[in-house]
XYZ file of C-alpha atoms in Angstrom:
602
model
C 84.680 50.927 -142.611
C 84.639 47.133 -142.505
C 82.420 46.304 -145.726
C 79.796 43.843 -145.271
C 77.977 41.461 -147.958
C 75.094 43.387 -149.256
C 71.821 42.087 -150.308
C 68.627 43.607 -152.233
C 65.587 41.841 -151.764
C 62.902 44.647 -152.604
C 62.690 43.400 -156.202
C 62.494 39.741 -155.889
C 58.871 39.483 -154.556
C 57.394 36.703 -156.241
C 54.143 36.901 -158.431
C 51.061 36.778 -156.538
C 50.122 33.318 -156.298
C 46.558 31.970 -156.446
C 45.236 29.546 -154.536
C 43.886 26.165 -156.189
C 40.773 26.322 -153.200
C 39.851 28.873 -150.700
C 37.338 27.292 -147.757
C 36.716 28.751 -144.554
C 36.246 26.919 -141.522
C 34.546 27.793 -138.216
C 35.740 26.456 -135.231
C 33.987 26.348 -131.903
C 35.482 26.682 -128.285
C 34.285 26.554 -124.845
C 35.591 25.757 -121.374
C 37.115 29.014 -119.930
C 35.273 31.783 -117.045
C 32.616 34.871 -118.959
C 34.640 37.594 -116.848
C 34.214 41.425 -117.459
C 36.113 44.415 -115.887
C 37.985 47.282 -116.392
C 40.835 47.659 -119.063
C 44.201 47.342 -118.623
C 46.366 50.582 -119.067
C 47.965 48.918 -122.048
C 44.855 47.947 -123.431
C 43.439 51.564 -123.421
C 46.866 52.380 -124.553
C 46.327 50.719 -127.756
C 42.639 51.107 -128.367
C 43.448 54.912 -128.752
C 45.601 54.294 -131.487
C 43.258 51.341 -132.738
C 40.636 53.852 -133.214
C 42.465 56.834 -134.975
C 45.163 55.532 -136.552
C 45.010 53.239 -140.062
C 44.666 49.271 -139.247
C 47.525 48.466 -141.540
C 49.700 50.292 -139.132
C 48.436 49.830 -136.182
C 47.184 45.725 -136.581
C 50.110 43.437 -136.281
C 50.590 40.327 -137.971
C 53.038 36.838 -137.207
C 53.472 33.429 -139.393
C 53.610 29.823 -137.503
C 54.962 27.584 -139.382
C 53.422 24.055 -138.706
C 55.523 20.729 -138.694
C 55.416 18.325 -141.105
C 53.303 15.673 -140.664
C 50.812 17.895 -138.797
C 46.859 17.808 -139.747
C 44.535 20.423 -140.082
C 42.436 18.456 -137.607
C 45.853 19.325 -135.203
C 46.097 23.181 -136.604
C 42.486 23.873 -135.113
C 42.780 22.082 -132.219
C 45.714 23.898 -130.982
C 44.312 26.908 -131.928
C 41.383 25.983 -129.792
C 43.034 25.144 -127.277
C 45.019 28.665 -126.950
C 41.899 30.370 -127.394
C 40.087 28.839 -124.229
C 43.786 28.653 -122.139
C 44.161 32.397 -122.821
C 41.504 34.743 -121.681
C 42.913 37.975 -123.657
C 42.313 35.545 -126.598
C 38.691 35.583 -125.554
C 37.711 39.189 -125.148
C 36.063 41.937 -127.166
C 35.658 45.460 -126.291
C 31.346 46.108 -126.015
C 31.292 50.804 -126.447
C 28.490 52.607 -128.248
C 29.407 54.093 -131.933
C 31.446 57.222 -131.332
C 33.054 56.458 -127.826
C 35.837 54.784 -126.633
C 35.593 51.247 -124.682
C 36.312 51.025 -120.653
C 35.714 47.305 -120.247
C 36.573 44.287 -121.818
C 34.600 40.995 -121.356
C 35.763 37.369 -121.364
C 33.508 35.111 -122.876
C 33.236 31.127 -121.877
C 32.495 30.059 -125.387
C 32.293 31.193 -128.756
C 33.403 30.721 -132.236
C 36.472 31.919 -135.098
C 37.202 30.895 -138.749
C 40.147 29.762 -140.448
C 40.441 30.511 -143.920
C 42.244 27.470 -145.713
C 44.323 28.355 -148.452
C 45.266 25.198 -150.650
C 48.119 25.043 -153.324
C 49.595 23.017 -155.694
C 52.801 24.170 -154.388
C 54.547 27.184 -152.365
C 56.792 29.584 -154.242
C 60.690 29.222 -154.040
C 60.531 31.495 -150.704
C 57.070 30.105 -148.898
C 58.267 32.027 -145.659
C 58.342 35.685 -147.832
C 54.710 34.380 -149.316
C 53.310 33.291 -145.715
C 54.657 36.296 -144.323
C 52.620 38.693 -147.319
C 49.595 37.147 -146.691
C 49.847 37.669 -142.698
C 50.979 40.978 -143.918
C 47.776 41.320 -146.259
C 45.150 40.695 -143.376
C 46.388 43.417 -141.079
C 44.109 45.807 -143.441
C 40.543 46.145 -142.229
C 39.693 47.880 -138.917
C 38.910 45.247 -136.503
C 35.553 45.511 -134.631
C 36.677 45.799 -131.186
C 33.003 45.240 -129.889
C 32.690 41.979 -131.376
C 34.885 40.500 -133.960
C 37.590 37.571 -132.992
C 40.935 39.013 -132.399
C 42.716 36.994 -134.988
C 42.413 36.579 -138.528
C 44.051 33.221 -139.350
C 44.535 31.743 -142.757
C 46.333 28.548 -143.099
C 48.399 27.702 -145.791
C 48.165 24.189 -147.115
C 50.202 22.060 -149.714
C 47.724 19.509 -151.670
C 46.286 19.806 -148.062
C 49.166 19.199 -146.037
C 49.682 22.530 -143.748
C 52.888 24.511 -143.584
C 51.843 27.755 -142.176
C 49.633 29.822 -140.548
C 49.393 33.491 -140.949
C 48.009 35.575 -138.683
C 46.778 39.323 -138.291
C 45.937 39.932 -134.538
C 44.487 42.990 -133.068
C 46.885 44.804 -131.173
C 43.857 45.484 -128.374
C 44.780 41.861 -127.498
C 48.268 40.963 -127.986
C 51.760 42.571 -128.653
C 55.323 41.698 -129.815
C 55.750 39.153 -126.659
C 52.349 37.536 -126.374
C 52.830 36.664 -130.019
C 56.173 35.242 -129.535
C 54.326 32.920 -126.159
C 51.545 31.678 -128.666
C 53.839 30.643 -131.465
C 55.469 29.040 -129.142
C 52.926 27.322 -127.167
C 51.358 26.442 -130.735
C 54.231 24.238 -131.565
C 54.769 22.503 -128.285
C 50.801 21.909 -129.013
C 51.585 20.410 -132.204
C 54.644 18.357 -130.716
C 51.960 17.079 -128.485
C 53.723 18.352 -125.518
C 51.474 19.678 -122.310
C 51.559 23.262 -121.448
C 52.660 24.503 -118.117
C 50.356 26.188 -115.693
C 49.880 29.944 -116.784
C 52.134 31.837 -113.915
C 51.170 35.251 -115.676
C 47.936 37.786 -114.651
C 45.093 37.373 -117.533
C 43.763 41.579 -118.382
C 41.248 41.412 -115.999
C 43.156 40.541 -113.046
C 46.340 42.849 -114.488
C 43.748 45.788 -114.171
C 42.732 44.900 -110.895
C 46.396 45.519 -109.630
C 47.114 48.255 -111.529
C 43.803 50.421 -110.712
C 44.695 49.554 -106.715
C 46.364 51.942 -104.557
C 49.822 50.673 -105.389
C 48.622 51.040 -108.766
C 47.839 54.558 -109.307
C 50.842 55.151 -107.206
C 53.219 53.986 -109.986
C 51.088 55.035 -112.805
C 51.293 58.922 -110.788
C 55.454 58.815 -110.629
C 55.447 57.794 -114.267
C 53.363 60.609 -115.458
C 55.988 62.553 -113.466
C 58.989 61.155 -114.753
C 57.755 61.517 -118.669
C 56.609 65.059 -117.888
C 60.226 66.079 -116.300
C 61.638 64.652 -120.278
C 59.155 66.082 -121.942
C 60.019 69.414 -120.231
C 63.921 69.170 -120.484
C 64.684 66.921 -123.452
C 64.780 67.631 -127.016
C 61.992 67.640 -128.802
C 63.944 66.116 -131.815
C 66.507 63.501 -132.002
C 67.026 64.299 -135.524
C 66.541 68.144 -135.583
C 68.382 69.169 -139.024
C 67.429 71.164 -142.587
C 66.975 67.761 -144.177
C 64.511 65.790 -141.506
C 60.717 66.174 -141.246
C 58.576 66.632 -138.642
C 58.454 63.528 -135.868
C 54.522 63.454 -136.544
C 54.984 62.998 -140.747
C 55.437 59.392 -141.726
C 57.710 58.006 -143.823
C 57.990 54.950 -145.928
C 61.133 52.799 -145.164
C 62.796 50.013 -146.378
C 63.822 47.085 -143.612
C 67.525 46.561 -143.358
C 68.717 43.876 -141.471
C 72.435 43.155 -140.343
C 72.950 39.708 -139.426
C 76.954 39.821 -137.853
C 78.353 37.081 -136.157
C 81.272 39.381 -135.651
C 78.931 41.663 -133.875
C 77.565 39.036 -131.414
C 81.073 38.128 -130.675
C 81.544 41.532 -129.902
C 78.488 41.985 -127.755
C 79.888 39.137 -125.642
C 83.145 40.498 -125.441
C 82.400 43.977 -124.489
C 79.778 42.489 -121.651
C 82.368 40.628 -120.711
C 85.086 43.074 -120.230
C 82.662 45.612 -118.624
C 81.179 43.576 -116.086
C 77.559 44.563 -117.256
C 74.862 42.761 -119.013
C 74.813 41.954 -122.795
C 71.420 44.111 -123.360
C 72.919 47.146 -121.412
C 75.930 47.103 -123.352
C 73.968 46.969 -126.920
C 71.812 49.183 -125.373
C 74.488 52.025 -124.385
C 76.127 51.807 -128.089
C 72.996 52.075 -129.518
C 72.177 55.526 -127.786
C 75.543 56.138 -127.773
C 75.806 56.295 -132.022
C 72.388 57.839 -131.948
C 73.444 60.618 -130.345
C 76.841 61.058 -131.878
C 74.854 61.258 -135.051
C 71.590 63.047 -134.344
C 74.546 66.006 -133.305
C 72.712 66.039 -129.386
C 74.028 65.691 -125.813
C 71.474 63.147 -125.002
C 69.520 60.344 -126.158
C 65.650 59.819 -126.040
C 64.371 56.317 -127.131
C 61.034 54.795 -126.518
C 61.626 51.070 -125.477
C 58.515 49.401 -125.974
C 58.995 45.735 -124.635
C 60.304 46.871 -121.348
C 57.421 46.700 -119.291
C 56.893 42.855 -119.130
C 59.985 42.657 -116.700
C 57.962 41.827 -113.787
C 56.700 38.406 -113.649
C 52.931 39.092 -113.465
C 53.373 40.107 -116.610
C 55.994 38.277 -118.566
C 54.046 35.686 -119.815
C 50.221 37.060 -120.012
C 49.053 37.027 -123.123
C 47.828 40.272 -123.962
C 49.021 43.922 -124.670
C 51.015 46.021 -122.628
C 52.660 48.263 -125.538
C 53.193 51.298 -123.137
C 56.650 52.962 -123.886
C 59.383 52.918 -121.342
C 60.720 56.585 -122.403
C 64.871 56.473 -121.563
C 66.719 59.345 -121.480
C 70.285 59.261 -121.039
C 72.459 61.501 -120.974
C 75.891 60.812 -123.364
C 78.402 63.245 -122.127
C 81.001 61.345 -120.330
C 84.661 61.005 -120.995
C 84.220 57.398 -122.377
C 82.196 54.474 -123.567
C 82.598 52.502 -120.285
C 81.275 55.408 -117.982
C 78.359 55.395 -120.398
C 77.937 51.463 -120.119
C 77.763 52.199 -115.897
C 75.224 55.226 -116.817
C 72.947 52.996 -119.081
C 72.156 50.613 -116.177
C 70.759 53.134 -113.883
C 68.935 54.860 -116.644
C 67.272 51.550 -118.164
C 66.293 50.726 -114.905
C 64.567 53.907 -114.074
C 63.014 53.930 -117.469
C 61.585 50.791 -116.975
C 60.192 51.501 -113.579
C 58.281 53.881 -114.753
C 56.455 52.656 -117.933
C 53.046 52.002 -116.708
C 50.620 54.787 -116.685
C 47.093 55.906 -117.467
C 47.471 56.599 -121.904
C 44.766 58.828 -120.918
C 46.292 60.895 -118.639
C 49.783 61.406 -120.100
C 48.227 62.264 -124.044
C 46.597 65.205 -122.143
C 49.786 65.974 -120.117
C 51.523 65.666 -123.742
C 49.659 68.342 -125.357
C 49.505 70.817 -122.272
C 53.561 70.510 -121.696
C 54.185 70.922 -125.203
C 51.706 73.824 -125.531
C 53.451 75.122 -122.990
C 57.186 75.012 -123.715
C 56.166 75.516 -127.417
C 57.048 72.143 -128.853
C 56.211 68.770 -130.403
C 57.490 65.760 -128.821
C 58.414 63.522 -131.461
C 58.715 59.659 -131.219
C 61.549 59.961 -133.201
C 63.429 56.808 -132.119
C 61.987 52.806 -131.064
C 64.520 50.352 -129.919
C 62.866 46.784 -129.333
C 65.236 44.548 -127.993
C 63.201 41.552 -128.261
C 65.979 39.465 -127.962
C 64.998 37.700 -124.723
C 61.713 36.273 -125.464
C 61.126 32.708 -125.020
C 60.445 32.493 -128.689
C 62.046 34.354 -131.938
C 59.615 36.480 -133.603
C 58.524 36.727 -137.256
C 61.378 35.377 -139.534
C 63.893 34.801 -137.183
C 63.878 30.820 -137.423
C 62.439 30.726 -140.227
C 65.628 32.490 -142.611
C 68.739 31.354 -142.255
C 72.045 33.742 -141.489
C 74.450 32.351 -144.176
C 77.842 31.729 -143.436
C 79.073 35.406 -143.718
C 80.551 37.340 -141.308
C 78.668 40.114 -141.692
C 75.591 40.391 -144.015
C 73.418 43.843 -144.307
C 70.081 42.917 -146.231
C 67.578 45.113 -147.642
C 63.729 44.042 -147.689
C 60.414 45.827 -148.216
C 59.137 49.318 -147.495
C 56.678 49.974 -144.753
C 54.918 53.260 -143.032
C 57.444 54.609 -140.436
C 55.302 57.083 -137.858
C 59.181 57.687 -136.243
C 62.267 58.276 -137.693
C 64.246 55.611 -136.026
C 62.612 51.942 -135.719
C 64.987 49.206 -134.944
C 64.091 45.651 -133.682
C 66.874 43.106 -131.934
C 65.932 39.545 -132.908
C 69.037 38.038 -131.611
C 72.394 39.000 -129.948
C 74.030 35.102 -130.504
C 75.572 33.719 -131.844
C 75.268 36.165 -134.435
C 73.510 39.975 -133.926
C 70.339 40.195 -135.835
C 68.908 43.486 -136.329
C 66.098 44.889 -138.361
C 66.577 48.792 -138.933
C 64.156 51.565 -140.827
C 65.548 54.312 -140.683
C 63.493 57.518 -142.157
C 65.205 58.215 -145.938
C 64.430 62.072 -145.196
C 67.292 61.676 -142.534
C 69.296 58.726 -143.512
C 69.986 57.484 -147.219
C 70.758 54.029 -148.152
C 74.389 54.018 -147.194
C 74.124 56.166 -144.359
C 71.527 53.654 -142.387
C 73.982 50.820 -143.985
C 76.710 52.394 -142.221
C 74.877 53.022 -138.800
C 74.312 49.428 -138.556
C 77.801 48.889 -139.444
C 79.389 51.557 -137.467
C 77.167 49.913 -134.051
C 79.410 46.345 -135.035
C 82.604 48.258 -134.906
C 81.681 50.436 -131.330
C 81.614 46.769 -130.472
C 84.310 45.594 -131.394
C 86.304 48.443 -130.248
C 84.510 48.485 -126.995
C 84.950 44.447 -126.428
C 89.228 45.504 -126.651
C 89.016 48.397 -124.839
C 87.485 51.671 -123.428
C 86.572 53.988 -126.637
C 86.645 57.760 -126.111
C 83.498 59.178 -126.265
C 85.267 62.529 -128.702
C 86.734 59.021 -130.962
C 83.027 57.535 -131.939
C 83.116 59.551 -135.512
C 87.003 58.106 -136.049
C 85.821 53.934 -134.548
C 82.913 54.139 -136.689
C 82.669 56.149 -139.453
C 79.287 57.993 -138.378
C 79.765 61.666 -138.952
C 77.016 63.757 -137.088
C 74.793 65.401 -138.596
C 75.435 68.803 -140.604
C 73.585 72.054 -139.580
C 74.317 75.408 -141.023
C 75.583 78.571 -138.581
C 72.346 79.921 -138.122
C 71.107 77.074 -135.616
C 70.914 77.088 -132.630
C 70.581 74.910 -129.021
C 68.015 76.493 -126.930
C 66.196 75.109 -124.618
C 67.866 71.862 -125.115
C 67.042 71.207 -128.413
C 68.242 72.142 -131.696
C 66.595 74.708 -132.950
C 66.616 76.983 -136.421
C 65.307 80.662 -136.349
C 64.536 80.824 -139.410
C 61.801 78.166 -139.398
C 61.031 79.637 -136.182
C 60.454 83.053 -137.899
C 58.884 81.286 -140.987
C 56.130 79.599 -138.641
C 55.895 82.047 -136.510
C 54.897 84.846 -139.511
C 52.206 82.261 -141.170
C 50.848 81.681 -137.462
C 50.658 85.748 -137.126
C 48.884 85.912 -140.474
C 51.875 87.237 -142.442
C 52.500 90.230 -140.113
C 56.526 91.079 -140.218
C 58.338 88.887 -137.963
C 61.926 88.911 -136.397
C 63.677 86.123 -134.469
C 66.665 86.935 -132.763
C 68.701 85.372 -130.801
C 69.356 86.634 -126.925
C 71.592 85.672 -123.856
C 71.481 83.688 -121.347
C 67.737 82.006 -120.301
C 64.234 83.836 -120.135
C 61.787 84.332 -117.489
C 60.725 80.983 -116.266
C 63.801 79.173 -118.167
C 66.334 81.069 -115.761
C 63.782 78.977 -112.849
C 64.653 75.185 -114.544
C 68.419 74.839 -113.076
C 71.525 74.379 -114.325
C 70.308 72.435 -117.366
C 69.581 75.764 -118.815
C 73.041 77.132 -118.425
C 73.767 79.780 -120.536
C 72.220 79.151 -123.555
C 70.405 81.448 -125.027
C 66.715 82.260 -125.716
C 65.034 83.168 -128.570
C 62.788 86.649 -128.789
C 60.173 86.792 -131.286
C 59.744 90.362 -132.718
C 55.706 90.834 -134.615
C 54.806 94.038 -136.167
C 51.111 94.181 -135.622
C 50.110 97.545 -136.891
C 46.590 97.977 -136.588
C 46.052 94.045 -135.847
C 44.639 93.274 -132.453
C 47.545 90.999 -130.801
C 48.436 89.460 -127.668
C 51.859 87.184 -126.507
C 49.752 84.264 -125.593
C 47.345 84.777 -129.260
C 50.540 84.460 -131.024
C 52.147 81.671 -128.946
C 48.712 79.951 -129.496
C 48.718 80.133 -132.959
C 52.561 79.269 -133.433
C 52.046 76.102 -130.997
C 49.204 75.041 -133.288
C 51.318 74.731 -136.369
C 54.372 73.360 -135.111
C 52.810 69.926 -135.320
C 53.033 70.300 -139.516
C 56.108 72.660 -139.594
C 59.617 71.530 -140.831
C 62.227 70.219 -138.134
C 64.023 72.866 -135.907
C 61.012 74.572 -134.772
C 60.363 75.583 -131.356
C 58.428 78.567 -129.713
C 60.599 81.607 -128.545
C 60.970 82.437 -125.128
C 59.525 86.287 -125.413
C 57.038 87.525 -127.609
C 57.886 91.529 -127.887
C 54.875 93.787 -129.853
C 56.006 96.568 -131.951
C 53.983 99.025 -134.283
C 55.878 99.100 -137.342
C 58.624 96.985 -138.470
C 62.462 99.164 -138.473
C 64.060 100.758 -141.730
C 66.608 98.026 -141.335
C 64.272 94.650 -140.576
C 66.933 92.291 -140.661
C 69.042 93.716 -138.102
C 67.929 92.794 -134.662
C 69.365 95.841 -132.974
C 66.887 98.029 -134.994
C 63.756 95.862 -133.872
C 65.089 96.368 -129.922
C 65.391 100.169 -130.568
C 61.734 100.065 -130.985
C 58.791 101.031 -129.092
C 57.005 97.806 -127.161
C 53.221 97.727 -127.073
C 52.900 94.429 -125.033
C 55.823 91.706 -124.516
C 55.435 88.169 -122.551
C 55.540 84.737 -122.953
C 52.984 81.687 -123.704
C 55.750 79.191 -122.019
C 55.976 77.569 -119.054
C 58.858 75.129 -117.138
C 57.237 74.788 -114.067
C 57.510 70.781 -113.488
């Protein structure tokens, strides 16, 4: 493997650094429409996770940094003047304590603070500092009833500004709307007039999507996620070492900055006839694949629903997952590239839906097949946007070649987060990568190993069987005892593990049968012949049905260790066999009740 310069920046944060005054100023606007209506899907999307999960995860935070020469008098009045040009800028979420909003309203006037923070002088790195403070205000739970959707503090030298950091409630605005204010805020500042908005503000965006057309497309993408959800693996990274997709981790950022890579990128897009972000997009699942050990790849690709135009430029959220599965088992890389395209595009079609609607079709399908769906992998190609996001300006690439940089840690609720910044003329990525699955070196050389598929790629067409040999990614390691069932990787002896704590520690016996089970046999030829599991339970005098213990099991899986999923056939027996570990012996016995608590029915 090609080595790369290698940075650690994880121990160079700078001492905390006090302020010499702290002020806050309020700052009025008026001038846009008091509107009020229904919530966008996206909105409600994020307002779910608002409201359960912890603000420092779910809040999300950017840094501005102002020109030189500009006045706070100039900060405030650009920031007014997004506030009243932007409706989504404008709107709280009114709901009594205890429930859940359904509208948002659009107020004409109001008021938000800046908190001034004035120095002497900024620390060596003022970006890293700017950034930690934007960082430090994501904490707090914002009050979605009535509290401003920013928290800005602006960053002045001896009163001069140089930054503003900002925590934003992600009820408001994702990834892309921040990238359009930051944007807009320096044209603002360069005293430059802003275009007519072309995009939908919420209101009107829920308007379309609650019309017939609508519910139409939110209806096939419930279907579409449900058909995954049913076939897929459950796992990406199904293995002795990983966790379970719902445990969070805490994961250093790596980021490869390769000029050799975007030269690649262009070269393989090039040679293939297809787009730059298909290409990137097929190695990525492509290595992903090759060394999560599976046939396919499942990635969530958040930013792909603003490709419509009604949406590309509205400021607010529409974080709703385009879910792309794609399947990697073709002869070679180019017949992949040709794949990806079709796939992306489906995925994409079909990333607006009720939240609602498809968290309750979540946990019936996967109390149903016995399963956990696990986010386990995010790839953001934010690459397009008609600004760079946090950092990307703001640090400089170097002169290397190749440079892999490590920064801080953060809470990873996946096991695979990866953000493109850039694709030329170098490729900037940021990685985390979940340690419980990939040490240091090993997410060092994934980023790596995606450089040399493209550079092998941009001479040539790579054998899919030659990805381990181009990039030095070896697949994951899994003893003899596991097993793919059901499309997913699966080990029995969690299975049995689970299964007996679920039971209440009556005897248990997994085994492993041929060919597909009941209902399975009814899901086509993506069954094949794989087999099934069969779940033995001595129950003695315990009162025990099939569907009691497939209830139970499903209601643990959530917490259980990787390679967990619920067997096909539940068989009841009196008394465990003289022999309990061979599974001949358990089929000799006598079967009080047998059945299943699965279903495949799509």
């Amino acid at each position: 493997m090609t080595p790369a310069v290698a940075k650690d920046t994880m121990h160079q944060n700078p001492q905390p650094l006090i302020p010499t005054t702290t002020t806050t100023t309020t700052v009025a606007y008026a001038g846009g429409d008091k509107r009020r209506g229904p919530l966008t899907m996206g909105q409600a999307n994020m307002i779910r996770c608002i409201l359960r999960d912890d603000p420092t995860h779910i809040n999300i935070h950017d840094v501005w940094p102002v020109p030189e020469g500009a006045t706070p008098a100039a900060v405030t009045d650009a920031l007014r003047a997004l506030a009243v040009r932007h409706e989504g800028l404008r709107t709280t979420f009114p709901h009594p304590p205890g429930s859940a909003p359904v509208d948002q309203v659009v107020a004409a006037e109001g008021t938000f603070t800046v908190t001034v923070l004035d120095h002497t002088e900024l620390p060596a790195d003022p970006a890293e500092y700017a950034e930690s403070v934007a960082r430090a205000a994501r904490a707090g739970r914002f009050a979605l009833e009535r509290e401003f959707p920013l928290r800005i503090t602006l960053l002045t030298v001896a009163g001069q500004p140089a930054y503003v950091a900002m925590a934003f409630s992600h009820a408001v605005a994702d990834a892309s709307a921040m990238a359009i204010l930051r944007e807009e805020f320096a044209e603002l500042l360069a005293g430059k007039e802003l275009p007519g908005l072309t995009s939908l503000p919420p209101v009107d965006l829920a308007a379309v999507e609650a019309s017939p057309a609508g519910l139409r497309k939110s209806e096939a993408s419930l279907r579409y996620w449900e058909r995954i959800l049913r076939t897929g693996p459950q796992e990406m990274f199904a293995e002795p070492r990983g966790r379970r997709p719902g445990t969070d981790e805490e994961a250093r950022q790596l980021t490869l900055r390769s000029r050799r890579g975007g030269r690649a990128l262009a070269g393989a897009a090039r040679r293939t006839g297809h787009p730059e972000a298909t290409v990137l997009m097929a190695a990525w699942c492509a290595l992903v694949a090759h060394r999560a050990g599976q046939d396919s790849c499942v990635t969530a690709v958040p930013s792909a629903n603003r490709f419509h135009a009604r949406v590309a430029r509205s400021v607010t959220t529409t974080s709703q997952d385009a879910l792309l599965h794609l399947d990697v088992r073709v002869p070679a890389f180019d017949a992949l590239v040709s794949r990806t395209w079709g796939a992306v595009l489906n995925a994409y079609r079909h990333s607006q839906f009720d939240s609602v609607r498809l968290w309750e079709m979540i946990d019936r399908v996967t109390a149903e097949r016995g399963s956990h769906f696990g986010r386990d992998v995010v790839f953001n190609d934010v690459s397009a946007l008609p600004a760079p996001l946090l950092g990307t300006e703001i640090q400089s690439g170097g002169d290397a070649e190749q440079e892999l940089t490590w920064g801080p840690p953060q809470a990873l609720p996946t096991r695979m987060l990866a953000f493109t910044y850039r694709t030329a003329p170098e490729l900037h990525i940021s990685l985390w990568a979940a340690p419980s699955v990939f040490t240091p070196e090993e997410a060092e050389g994934f980023l790596s190993g995606l450089v040399l598929l493209l550079e092998a790629a941009a001479a040539g067409d790579v054998p899919m069987e030659a990805l381990a040999e181009v990039t030095g990614i070896r697949p994951a390691e899994r003893g003899p005892d596991w097993l793919r069932v059901d499309g997913c990787w699966v080990s029995p002896d969690a299975v049995r593990e689970t299964l007996g704590r679920a039971v209440g520690g009556l005897p248990v016996h997994v085994a492993e049968e041929p060919g597909p089970y009941g209902s399975a046999a009814g899901a086509g030829e993506a069954a094949g012949a794989e087999p099934h599991l069969t779940a033995y339970i001595a129950c003695g005098e315990t009162p025990l049905t099939p569907t009691e213990a497939h209830r139970a099991l499903t209601a643990l899986i959530p917490a259980a260790g990787s390679g967990v999923l619920a067997p096909h056939r539940y068989v009841l027996v009196e008394n465990p066999p003289a022999e309990p570990d061979r599974s001949d012996a358990w089929r000799r016995l006598n079967t009080i009740d047998e059945g299943t608590g699965r279903s495949r029915q799509v």
